[in-house]
Amino acid sequence: MIWFFTVFLSALLASICSQTSIPNNEGANESEVPFEDILESFQEILSLRSTLEKKIRRPNAIDIDDFSSNRNFDLDLETQRLEQEVTIFEHIAAATNMYDLSEEKRNELIEKLNEVPKFREIVRKCKKALPSPQCDSSSLYRTLDGSCNNLKHPRWGSLFSCHERLLPANYKGVSEIVDAANGEPLPHPRTLSLHFSDDIKLPTVNISQMFPFFGQLLAHDVVRTPPSTSGGRTLDCCLLDELQHPQCISLTYSSDDPYYSQFNFTCQNIIRHIPCPTCSFEKRKLINQATAFIDCSFLYGINEWEANRLREFDGTGKLRTQRGNLMPQISPTSRDLNCISGYEKYCFQSGDSRGNQHLMLASLQNLFLREHNRIATEMKVLNPHWDGETIYQETRKLVGAIMQCIVYKEFLPLLLGPTRMSEFDLWLNNSQYDPTVQPEMLSEFNTASYRLHSTLNTVVYENETSSSIIKLRDTYAIQKPIHENSFGSFLKGASKLPGHKYGRHHVEDVTKYLYKRPINDFGRDIQTINIYRGRDHGVQPYIKLLAYCSNNEINVTTFENLNQVMEPENVELLKQNYKDVADIDLIVGLQMEYNNGISVVPPTAACINAIQFKFLKDGDRFFFTHTGLPTSYSKEKIEAIYNASLSKLICDNTKVTEMQMNALLTPSEENPVMPCSSFPEIDLCLWKSEPEHHE
């Protein structure tokens, strides 16, 4: 019953506040509030709760988001510390019913708090937890943690920056998940998943299975939103309601669930994501445990500790490898939930904590590792006077530029379509850095518009001839095939196999078997998780984003209004499952929209995604097409980088001898298979420099 006492103590602050005179909308009682007593009581609560939590950590509880490998404990400890800072502000806001007040009264309340010395100390401590970094404006290279990209706002886009939003947060109070329009709970995500996400396979005409795999690699490069913890250990959210941690989301399955009931599986451990410390009473934002820039942080890491364990320090500027010219092996004692016990010798260290999540993701990360080492080798030959640090930094900068080129030249035109590419000026050409653009990740993007699981096929090809297949469900946490077979075969196979059309239909590999282990009979349901995450992040419902992206030309007030953007069948499904059109979850609505086939995702999702990638291009001082800066590449180098392609990477770093022009599209007359020798190269001679001579 320890959790009962913890929850009771957390409620004590609310009890104290209820006995004081908080200003209300009617302005009934304006007497002074004893904030000193409130804050002192609250700090006692935090201290006691911390002590109690240490006694009840649950080492066997696993959160769906906590499939993390190669844990960076310095990073985890820093994240836990920041989580404590934001907790204070959220509890004060909740206890004082701050968001039930009018804006005027809320501002009055905050002004009174700011007069209290103890509160000012809390604010000072919070701001000190995230100090503004000292920047070297002359540096030609990115920092590992993304800081100092914007010299006036050094923390924009960096590690531990906050997710932003296109529309205001949709929470009850400061951070509670909202109810439906009629005041009842929103429909259960599992019910919605069962009704919408049937296993109907709709192969695309030309998008390859490589598209969603590369899309996931890109996602891992720019965003990671960690779950809350109890002193660094995973919370157990399948306890009785009265014993649950406030950061838990109750996700229970009914005893007659058509799938999980046969396994007596009645609860999935879902933990709310860690809020971001804004040191203010803003509604909850979420923290990003990655850099928001396309910088290949999945390869290089996001702090010095990660980077150093992945590097060779032998003057070559290379990254470490193990047998087979693959990423280094994880420690046998590593707590890696993506690595099956007993198979640690097959699992990889990488710059991202999700590197061993599945076979194809690990294959792509190994591909970029080899590209770094291939380029570093050539840089050393061209510039024997360079030291290892210069080779490493120049190669890291170029590999990041290659990743950006593939994203904006090959991936985004398919995701968004040519109209959105032109509308948001996303085509690759000489560009200018805009220091007024804040390059943060959008919650609408992270939780809805960029969720591409519906485009996955059920299998991956094990070799180039497509004569052998592996079920997608059997690739989770399995890296042994990479050691037994060239991962180039898996990459080429994925580029030949059609993906599926974006929409509400999902294959069972992600709705029944997600993260399934060989010893288990079942896995998780991604659509249930996705719907819950949108609510956890406080994103506005679908109709609000539909209006936003149509410049308010499409304003939906009834289900019938949706017929202008959806098939009648989908409108009817929504009507059967939601009581009010204003309740439709963003991700659900996006997946129901008409898609004209010009882009992978339909119009509203394309709008959100285009805005996100506009931010990531214009707000990145180191984006490779930006000119006129000390960090800029020359015109000749930029044009050389335009030759980069995913197919060329596969050709250069595997045993594959031929590829189609664009690996994200299946082979066709418009996308012919060519010998690897036919692909244009990046002329690395442009990076040759003369040694400096000192008199």
Tab-separated table of C-alpha atoms in Angstrom, residues 228-668:
chain	number	residue	atom	x	y	z
A	228	SER	CA	8.688	9.024	-16.871
A	229	THR	CA	10.485	6.872	-14.348
A	230	SER	CA	10.673	6.213	-10.650
A	231	GLY	CA	14.224	7.129	-9.786
A	232	GLY	CA	15.406	5.776	-13.131
A	233	ARG	CA	13.471	2.520	-12.993
A	234	THR	CA	10.446	1.708	-15.104
A	235	LEU	CA	7.109	2.401	-13.462
A	236	ASP	CA	4.576	-0.379	-13.056
A	237	CYS	CA	1.304	0.992	-14.387
A	238	CYS	CA	-0.606	-2.257	-14.075
A	239	LEU	CA	-1.193	-1.911	-10.344
A	240	LEU	CA	-4.596	-1.183	-8.846
A	241	ASP	CA	-5.837	2.302	-9.732
A	242	GLU	CA	-5.393	3.664	-6.221
A	243	LEU	CA	-1.760	2.527	-6.204
A	244	GLN	CA	-0.755	3.943	-9.574
A	245	HIS	CA	1.846	6.613	-10.086
A	246	PRO	CA	0.343	9.871	-11.438
A	247	GLN	CA	2.454	9.482	-14.593
A	248	CYS	CA	0.718	6.221	-15.484
A	249	ILE	CA	-1.944	5.806	-18.133
A	250	SER	CA	-4.353	3.016	-17.388
A	251	LEU	CA	-4.485	0.745	-20.438
A	252	THR	CA	-6.499	-2.315	-19.596
A	253	TYR	CA	-7.874	-4.879	-22.011
A	254	SER	CA	-11.286	-6.410	-21.532
A	255	SER	CA	-11.617	-10.069	-20.638
A	256	ASP	CA	-13.329	-10.658	-23.980
A	257	ASP	CA	-10.705	-8.908	-26.123
A	258	PRO	CA	-10.770	-10.837	-29.420
A	259	TYR	CA	-7.010	-11.352	-29.356
A	260	TYR	CA	-5.412	-10.730	-25.973
A	261	SER	CA	-8.002	-12.632	-23.931
A	262	GLN	CA	-6.575	-15.973	-25.108
A	263	PHE	CA	-3.302	-15.061	-23.379
A	264	ASN	CA	-4.954	-13.653	-20.233
A	265	PHE	CA	-3.238	-10.366	-21.071
A	266	THR	CA	-5.315	-7.649	-19.454
A	267	CYS	CA	-2.964	-4.682	-18.997
A	268	GLN	CA	-0.300	-2.942	-21.055
A	269	ASN	CA	2.284	-0.839	-19.263
A	270	ILE	CA	1.860	2.679	-20.683
A	271	ILE	CA	3.754	5.497	-18.978
A	272	ARG	CA	3.294	9.171	-19.753
A	273	HIS	CA	6.199	10.895	-21.446
A	274	ILE	CA	8.443	13.189	-19.424
A	275	PRO	CA	7.309	16.827	-19.388
A	276	CYS	CA	9.733	19.563	-20.372
A	277	PRO	CA	10.990	22.038	-17.743
A	278	THR	CA	9.869	25.450	-18.987
A	279	CYS	CA	10.261	26.918	-15.462
A	280	SER	CA	6.824	28.457	-15.845
A	281	PHE	CA	3.139	27.581	-15.604
A	282	GLU	CA	2.723	26.834	-19.297
A	283	LYS	CA	0.593	23.833	-20.079
A	284	ARG	CA	2.644	20.686	-20.388
A	285	LYS	CA	5.192	20.322	-23.138
A	286	LEU	CA	7.261	17.197	-23.693
A	287	ILE	CA	11.023	16.899	-23.561
A	288	ASN	CA	13.166	15.790	-26.504
A	289	GLN	CA	15.992	13.438	-25.559
A	290	ALA	CA	17.533	13.857	-29.021
A	291	THR	CA	18.707	16.757	-31.136
A	292	ALA	CA	16.015	18.109	-33.449
A	293	PHE	CA	18.467	18.435	-36.333
A	294	ILE	CA	19.086	15.970	-39.149
A	295	ASP	CA	22.656	15.294	-38.042
A	296	CYS	CA	22.983	11.484	-37.890
A	297	SER	CA	22.960	11.516	-34.099
A	298	PHE	CA	21.740	7.899	-34.350
A	299	LEU	CA	25.283	7.178	-35.536
A	300	TYR	CA	27.415	9.612	-33.522
A	301	GLY	CA	25.489	9.965	-30.251
A	302	ILE	CA	24.252	13.085	-28.507
A	303	ASN	CA	26.930	13.733	-25.906
A	304	GLU	CA	30.636	13.229	-25.423
A	305	TRP	CA	30.207	10.016	-23.439
A	306	GLU	CA	28.298	8.354	-26.274
A	307	ALA	CA	30.526	9.733	-29.018
A	308	ASN	CA	33.771	8.646	-27.366
A	309	ARG	CA	32.727	5.036	-26.869
A	310	LEU	CA	31.825	4.821	-30.574
A	311	ARG	CA	35.051	6.370	-31.940
A	312	GLU	CA	38.514	5.109	-32.727
A	313	PHE	CA	41.212	7.388	-31.317
A	314	ASP	CA	44.014	6.136	-33.542
A	315	GLY	CA	44.368	9.136	-35.843
A	316	THR	CA	42.062	7.722	-38.537
A	317	GLY	CA	38.885	9.589	-37.571
A	318	LYS	CA	36.942	6.345	-37.937
A	319	LEU	CA	34.145	4.836	-35.888
A	320	ARG	CA	34.711	1.587	-34.030
A	321	THR	CA	33.768	-1.695	-35.685
A	322	GLN	CA	33.739	-5.350	-34.755
A	323	ARG	CA	34.020	-8.546	-36.800
A	324	GLY	CA	32.433	-8.299	-40.211
A	325	ASN	CA	32.998	-4.533	-40.356
A	326	LEU	CA	29.845	-4.013	-38.294
A	327	MET	CA	28.953	-1.773	-35.361
A	328	PRO	CA	30.632	-2.811	-32.097
A	329	GLN	CA	29.040	-5.395	-29.855
A	330	ILE	CA	27.156	-4.315	-26.746
A	331	SER	CA	28.475	-5.231	-23.345
A	332	PRO	CA	27.320	-8.690	-22.179
A	333	THR	CA	26.038	-7.014	-19.006
A	334	SER	CA	24.110	-4.314	-20.873
A	335	ARG	CA	20.465	-3.935	-19.883
A	336	ASP	CA	19.234	-3.836	-23.459
A	337	LEU	CA	15.549	-4.620	-23.842
A	338	ASN	CA	16.048	-4.771	-27.601
A	339	CYS	CA	18.515	-7.610	-27.257
A	340	ILE	CA	17.280	-11.100	-26.502
A	341	SER	CA	18.951	-12.684	-23.503
A	342	GLY	CA	21.724	-15.005	-24.635
A	343	TYR	CA	22.159	-13.222	-27.969
A	344	GLU	CA	24.152	-10.224	-26.714
A	345	LYS	CA	27.073	-11.093	-29.008
A	346	TYR	CA	24.863	-10.248	-31.997
A	347	CYS	CA	23.582	-6.892	-30.713
A	348	PHE	CA	25.100	-3.538	-31.598
A	349	GLN	CA	26.229	-0.356	-29.894
A	350	SER	CA	25.082	2.772	-31.671
A	351	GLY	CA	24.464	6.453	-31.065
A	352	ASP	CA	20.747	5.881	-30.509
A	353	SER	CA	19.196	3.934	-27.656
A	354	ARG	CA	16.791	2.156	-30.031
A	355	GLY	CA	19.394	0.810	-32.446
A	356	ASN	CA	18.583	-2.878	-31.961
A	357	GLN	CA	14.823	-2.453	-32.227
A	358	HIS	CA	14.599	-4.543	-35.392
A	359	LEU	CA	16.687	-6.079	-38.122
A	360	MET	CA	16.161	-3.408	-40.801
A	361	LEU	CA	16.893	-0.489	-38.494
A	362	ALA	CA	20.169	-2.101	-37.436
A	363	SER	CA	21.013	-2.736	-41.103
A	364	LEU	CA	20.554	0.938	-41.978
A	365	GLN	CA	22.653	2.070	-39.024
A	366	ASN	CA	25.439	-0.300	-40.082
A	367	LEU	CA	25.193	1.175	-43.575
A	368	PHE	CA	25.855	4.697	-42.300
A	369	LEU	CA	28.681	3.431	-40.079
A	370	ARG	CA	30.427	2.001	-43.119
A	371	GLU	CA	29.826	5.200	-45.081
A	372	HIS	CA	31.539	7.208	-42.357
A	373	ASN	CA	34.552	4.905	-42.332
A	374	ARG	CA	34.720	4.767	-46.134
A	375	ILE	CA	34.817	8.562	-46.365
A	376	ALA	CA	37.237	8.892	-43.422
A	377	THR	CA	39.648	6.527	-45.177
A	378	GLU	CA	39.585	8.655	-48.332
A	379	MET	CA	39.893	11.892	-46.351
A	380	LYS	CA	43.061	10.536	-44.711
A	381	VAL	CA	44.561	9.743	-48.120
A	382	LEU	CA	43.635	13.152	-49.530
A	383	ASN	CA	44.799	15.041	-46.440
A	384	PRO	CA	47.627	13.165	-44.700
A	385	HIS	CA	48.350	16.311	-42.686
A	386	TRP	CA	44.927	16.194	-40.985
A	387	ASP	CA	44.798	14.812	-37.467
A	388	GLY	CA	42.190	12.277	-36.376
A	389	GLU	CA	39.884	14.914	-34.910
A	390	THR	CA	39.751	16.908	-38.154
A	391	ILE	CA	39.068	13.763	-40.198
A	392	TYR	CA	36.314	12.737	-37.777
A	393	GLN	CA	34.639	16.159	-37.766
A	394	GLU	CA	34.855	16.713	-41.541
A	395	THR	CA	33.512	13.219	-42.187
A	396	ARG	CA	30.735	13.612	-39.623
A	397	LYS	CA	29.724	16.901	-41.241
A	398	LEU	CA	29.656	15.329	-44.713
A	399	VAL	CA	27.737	12.213	-43.633
A	400	GLY	CA	25.151	14.495	-42.017
A	401	ALA	CA	24.887	16.408	-45.295
A	402	ILE	CA	24.424	13.138	-47.208
A	403	MET	CA	21.584	12.195	-44.852
A	404	GLN	CA	19.968	15.613	-45.397
A	405	CYS	CA	20.305	15.230	-49.162
A	406	ILE	CA	18.607	11.816	-49.166
A	407	VAL	CA	15.801	13.142	-46.966
A	408	TYR	CA	15.042	16.238	-49.048
A	409	LYS	CA	15.849	14.807	-52.501
A	410	GLU	CA	14.377	11.292	-52.268
A	411	PHE	CA	12.235	10.853	-49.160
A	412	LEU	CA	10.253	14.082	-48.763
A	413	PRO	CA	9.038	14.373	-52.383
A	414	LEU	CA	7.359	10.989	-51.891
A	415	LEU	CA	6.039	11.734	-48.402
A	416	LEU	CA	4.658	15.187	-49.257
A	417	GLY	CA	4.214	15.340	-53.024
A	418	PRO	CA	5.523	18.035	-55.378
A	419	THR	CA	2.877	20.633	-54.491
A	420	ARG	CA	3.782	20.722	-50.790
A	421	MET	CA	7.490	20.605	-51.636
A	422	SER	CA	7.122	23.762	-53.720
A	423	GLU	CA	4.686	25.481	-51.351
A	424	PHE	CA	7.131	25.167	-48.443
A	425	ASP	CA	10.305	25.647	-50.516
A	426	LEU	CA	11.705	22.246	-49.603
A	427	TRP	CA	13.401	21.380	-52.886
A	428	LEU	CA	17.178	21.282	-52.676
A	429	ASN	CA	18.733	24.501	-53.924
A	430	ASN	CA	20.908	27.234	-52.498
A	431	SER	CA	19.200	28.447	-49.345
A	432	GLN	CA	19.598	30.877	-46.483
A	433	TYR	CA	19.644	30.191	-42.767
A	434	ASP	CA	16.850	31.942	-40.863
A	435	PRO	CA	17.846	32.500	-37.204
A	436	THR	CA	14.246	33.447	-36.324
A	437	VAL	CA	12.993	29.911	-37.075
A	438	GLN	CA	12.804	27.684	-33.999
A	439	PRO	CA	13.721	24.169	-35.165
A	440	GLU	CA	11.849	22.176	-32.530
A	441	MET	CA	9.856	18.998	-33.006
A	442	LEU	CA	6.079	19.411	-33.205
A	443	SER	CA	3.867	17.236	-31.020
A	444	GLU	CA	1.396	16.906	-33.905
A	445	PHE	CA	4.228	15.513	-36.041
A	446	ASN	CA	5.659	13.165	-33.415
A	447	THR	CA	2.372	11.588	-32.379
A	448	ALA	CA	0.275	11.625	-35.543
A	449	SER	CA	1.260	12.956	-38.965
A	450	TYR	CA	4.584	11.096	-39.159
A	451	ARG	CA	3.374	7.758	-37.802
A	452	LEU	CA	3.948	5.577	-40.874
A	453	HIS	CA	3.328	2.094	-39.455
A	454	SER	CA	0.420	1.504	-41.831
A	455	THR	CA	2.856	1.555	-44.781
A	456	LEU	CA	4.720	-1.552	-43.558
A	457	ASN	CA	4.514	-4.867	-45.375
A	458	THR	CA	4.341	-8.163	-43.489
A	459	VAL	CA	7.706	-9.524	-44.623
A	460	VAL	CA	11.288	-8.599	-45.466
A	461	TYR	CA	13.352	-10.292	-48.152
A	462	GLU	CA	16.373	-12.180	-46.873
A	463	ASN	CA	18.298	-12.038	-50.136
A	464	GLU	CA	18.490	-10.175	-53.414
A	465	THR	CA	16.548	-12.778	-55.370
A	466	SER	CA	13.496	-12.583	-53.082
A	467	SER	CA	13.625	-16.369	-52.756
A	468	SER	CA	13.649	-16.277	-48.961
A	469	ILE	CA	11.577	-14.128	-46.647
A	470	ILE	CA	11.397	-13.334	-42.944
A	471	LYS	CA	8.148	-12.227	-41.366
A	472	LEU	CA	8.317	-8.701	-40.032
A	473	ARG	CA	7.151	-9.962	-36.630
A	474	ASP	CA	10.261	-12.170	-36.479
A	475	THR	CA	12.717	-9.298	-36.991
A	476	TYR	CA	12.162	-7.545	-33.649
A	477	ALA	CA	15.338	-7.534	-31.539
A	478	ILE	CA	16.856	-10.111	-33.897
A	479	GLN	CA	20.318	-9.175	-35.224
A	480	LYS	CA	21.802	-12.630	-35.811
A	481	PRO	CA	20.865	-12.691	-39.551
A	482	ILE	CA	23.037	-9.604	-40.115
A	483	HIS	CA	26.053	-11.587	-38.930
A	484	GLU	CA	25.112	-14.624	-41.010
A	485	ASN	CA	24.258	-12.757	-44.198
A	486	SER	CA	25.329	-9.461	-45.735
A	487	PHE	CA	22.918	-6.783	-44.552
A	488	GLY	CA	23.116	-5.421	-48.085
A	489	SER	CA	20.834	-8.271	-49.102
A	490	PHE	CA	18.206	-7.128	-46.607
A	491	LEU	CA	18.510	-3.528	-47.787
A	492	LYS	CA	18.197	-4.446	-51.446
A	493	GLY	CA	15.324	-6.780	-50.646
A	494	ALA	CA	13.475	-3.997	-48.824
A	495	SER	CA	13.954	-1.716	-51.821
A	496	LYS	CA	12.346	-4.291	-54.154
A	497	LEU	CA	9.358	-5.186	-51.975
A	498	PRO	CA	6.276	-2.911	-52.203
A	499	GLY	CA	5.169	-1.173	-49.039
A	500	HIS	CA	1.522	-0.650	-48.139
A	501	LYS	CA	-0.733	2.338	-48.655
A	502	TYR	CA	-0.987	4.832	-45.803
A	503	GLY	CA	-4.309	4.686	-44.003
A	504	ARG	CA	-6.239	3.026	-41.221
A	505	HIS	CA	-5.317	-0.539	-42.196
A	506	HIS	CA	-2.343	-2.035	-40.340
A	507	VAL	CA	-0.778	-5.465	-40.702
A	508	GLU	CA	-0.955	-7.806	-37.720
A	509	ASP	CA	2.811	-7.585	-37.329
A	510	VAL	CA	2.276	-4.183	-35.682
A	511	THR	CA	-1.210	-4.626	-34.162
A	512	LYS	CA	-0.677	-8.071	-32.601
A	513	TYR	CA	3.036	-8.804	-32.689
A	514	LEU	CA	4.826	-5.483	-32.189
A	515	TYR	CA	8.075	-6.120	-30.246
A	516	LYS	CA	7.177	-9.787	-29.914
A	517	ARG	CA	9.932	-11.932	-28.452
A	518	PRO	CA	10.551	-15.536	-29.582
A	519	ILE	CA	9.542	-16.827	-26.153
A	520	ASN	CA	6.209	-14.956	-26.311
A	521	ASP	CA	3.072	-15.720	-28.295
A	522	PHE	CA	1.997	-12.117	-28.712
A	523	GLY	CA	3.239	-8.550	-28.904
A	524	ARG	CA	1.742	-5.063	-28.645
A	525	ASP	CA	-0.735	-3.022	-30.690
A	526	ILE	CA	0.880	0.061	-32.210
A	527	GLN	CA	-2.384	1.806	-33.063
A	528	THR	CA	-3.604	1.632	-29.477
A	529	ILE	CA	-0.297	3.126	-28.362
A	530	ASN	CA	-0.382	5.842	-31.031
A	531	ILE	CA	-3.853	7.013	-30.021
A	532	TYR	CA	-2.853	7.113	-26.355
A	533	ARG	CA	0.302	9.059	-27.153
A	534	GLY	CA	-1.632	11.776	-28.952
A	535	ARG	CA	-3.753	12.262	-25.843
A	536	ASP	CA	-0.693	12.140	-23.578
A	537	HIS	CA	0.938	14.907	-25.645
A	538	GLY	CA	-2.215	17.025	-25.566
A	539	VAL	CA	-2.594	17.415	-29.333
A	540	GLN	CA	-5.784	19.009	-30.586
A	541	PRO	CA	-8.423	16.799	-32.254
A	542	TYR	CA	-8.424	16.132	-35.973
A	543	ILE	CA	-10.982	18.754	-36.987
A	544	LYS	CA	-8.845	21.535	-35.455
A	545	LEU	CA	-5.805	20.570	-37.545
A	546	LEU	CA	-7.997	20.107	-40.612
A	547	ALA	CA	-9.152	23.706	-40.231
A	548	TYR	CA	-5.603	24.920	-39.567
A	549	CYS	CA	-4.134	23.236	-42.644
A	550	SER	CA	-6.977	24.371	-44.914
A	551	ASN	CA	-6.603	27.997	-43.785
A	552	ASN	CA	-10.026	27.638	-42.119
A	553	GLU	CA	-11.678	26.823	-45.440
A	554	ILE	CA	-12.814	23.453	-44.055
A	555	ASN	CA	-14.595	23.888	-40.726
A	556	VAL	CA	-16.239	20.703	-39.538
A	557	THR	CA	-19.120	20.815	-37.057
A	558	THR	CA	-20.934	17.572	-37.931
A	559	PHE	CA	-19.928	14.110	-39.082
A	560	GLU	CA	-21.643	14.815	-42.401
A	561	ASN	CA	-19.176	17.665	-43.026
A	562	LEU	CA	-16.401	15.065	-43.196
A	563	ASN	CA	-17.739	13.701	-46.483
A	564	GLN	CA	-15.788	16.404	-48.297
A	565	VAL	CA	-12.471	14.933	-47.090
A	566	MET	CA	-13.236	11.241	-46.462
A	567	GLU	CA	-14.883	8.198	-48.000
A	568	PRO	CA	-18.472	7.699	-46.733
A	569	GLU	CA	-17.409	4.347	-45.249
A	570	ASN	CA	-14.804	6.050	-43.070
A	571	VAL	CA	-17.224	8.777	-42.010
A	572	GLU	CA	-19.699	6.124	-40.915
A	573	LEU	CA	-17.007	4.297	-38.933
A	574	LEU	CA	-16.124	7.490	-37.105
A	575	LYS	CA	-19.761	8.207	-36.402
A	576	GLN	CA	-20.192	4.751	-34.878
A	577	ASN	CA	-17.182	5.117	-32.576
A	578	TYR	CA	-17.169	8.782	-31.512
A	579	LYS	CA	-20.158	10.573	-30.032
A	580	ASP	CA	-18.998	13.978	-31.245
A	581	VAL	CA	-17.007	14.934	-34.329
A	582	ALA	CA	-14.893	17.186	-32.073
A	583	ASP	CA	-13.583	14.087	-30.252
A	584	ILE	CA	-11.863	12.438	-33.229
A	585	ASP	CA	-8.220	11.781	-32.348
A	586	LEU	CA	-5.765	13.460	-34.692
A	587	ILE	CA	-4.039	10.292	-35.856
A	588	VAL	CA	-7.366	8.573	-36.511
A	589	GLY	CA	-8.679	11.424	-38.634
A	590	LEU	CA	-5.455	11.713	-40.624
A	591	GLN	CA	-5.587	8.031	-41.512
A	592	MET	CA	-9.186	8.341	-42.727
A	593	GLU	CA	-8.631	11.214	-45.187
A	594	TYR	CA	-8.847	10.922	-48.949
A	595	ASN	CA	-5.455	10.441	-50.541
A	596	ASN	CA	-5.073	11.444	-54.168
A	597	GLY	CA	-1.958	9.304	-54.563
A	598	ILE	CA	0.351	12.238	-55.247
A	599	SER	CA	1.922	11.849	-51.803
A	600	VAL	CA	2.267	8.957	-49.369
A	601	VAL	CA	0.215	10.770	-46.735
A	602	PRO	CA	-3.053	12.703	-47.314
A	603	PRO	CA	-3.324	16.524	-47.295
A	604	THR	CA	-3.550	17.362	-43.588
A	605	ALA	CA	-0.719	15.015	-42.612
A	606	ALA	CA	1.337	16.378	-45.521
A	607	CYS	CA	0.721	19.916	-44.261
A	608	ILE	CA	1.963	19.130	-40.738
A	609	ASN	CA	4.968	17.211	-42.046
A	610	ALA	CA	5.903	19.982	-44.487
A	611	ILE	CA	5.858	22.582	-41.712
A	612	GLN	CA	8.075	20.346	-39.580
A	613	PHE	CA	10.677	19.803	-42.290
A	614	LYS	CA	10.570	23.499	-43.171
A	615	PHE	CA	11.589	24.235	-39.565
A	616	LEU	CA	14.346	21.604	-39.663
A	617	LYS	CA	15.826	23.079	-42.833
A	618	ASP	CA	15.480	26.838	-42.374
A	619	GLY	CA	16.297	26.798	-38.644
A	620	ASP	CA	19.454	24.674	-38.952
A	621	ARG	CA	22.561	26.863	-39.285
A	622	PHE	CA	24.525	23.838	-40.526
A	623	PHE	CA	22.074	22.675	-43.218
A	624	PHE	CA	24.273	21.795	-46.160
A	625	THR	CA	22.599	24.027	-48.791
A	626	HIS	CA	22.808	27.232	-46.735
A	627	THR	CA	25.236	29.743	-48.202
A	628	GLY	CA	26.972	32.873	-46.954
A	629	LEU	CA	28.009	31.566	-43.519
A	630	PRO	CA	31.442	30.619	-42.138
A	631	THR	CA	30.037	27.089	-41.743
A	632	SER	CA	28.740	26.919	-45.331
A	633	TYR	CA	30.041	24.569	-47.977
A	634	SER	CA	31.313	26.015	-51.236
A	635	LYS	CA	29.021	25.964	-54.256
A	636	GLU	CA	31.111	23.145	-55.746
A	637	LYS	CA	30.836	20.990	-52.620
A	638	ILE	CA	27.061	21.530	-52.391
A	639	GLU	CA	26.629	20.456	-56.007
A	640	ALA	CA	28.810	17.404	-55.369
A	641	ILE	CA	26.678	16.377	-52.374
A	642	TYR	CA	23.580	16.498	-54.608
A	643	ASN	CA	24.913	13.249	-56.118
A	644	ALA	CA	24.204	11.400	-52.866
A	645	SER	CA	21.456	8.779	-52.845
A	646	LEU	CA	20.426	5.868	-50.670
A	647	SER	CA	21.083	3.464	-53.546
A	648	LYS	CA	24.616	4.832	-53.881
A	649	LEU	CA	25.218	4.279	-50.157
A	650	ILE	CA	24.103	0.661	-50.499
A	651	CYS	CA	26.335	0.210	-53.540
A	652	ASP	CA	29.396	1.724	-51.866
A	653	ASN	CA	29.128	-0.130	-48.569
A	654	THR	CA	27.765	-3.618	-49.297
A	655	LYS	CA	28.297	-6.445	-51.783
A	656	VAL	CA	25.309	-5.295	-53.845
A	657	THR	CA	26.311	-4.746	-57.488
A	658	GLU	CA	23.186	-3.071	-58.867
A	659	MET	CA	20.331	-0.951	-57.544
A	660	GLN	CA	17.396	1.024	-58.859
A	661	MET	CA	17.897	4.808	-59.002
A	662	ASN	CA	15.758	5.500	-55.919
A	663	ALA	CA	15.777	2.789	-53.249
A	664	LEU	CA	12.567	4.206	-51.742
A	665	LEU	CA	10.685	3.270	-54.932
A	666	THR	CA	10.305	-0.223	-56.352
A	667	PRO	CA	12.104	-0.934	-59.649
A	668	SER	CA	10.235	0.166	-62.780
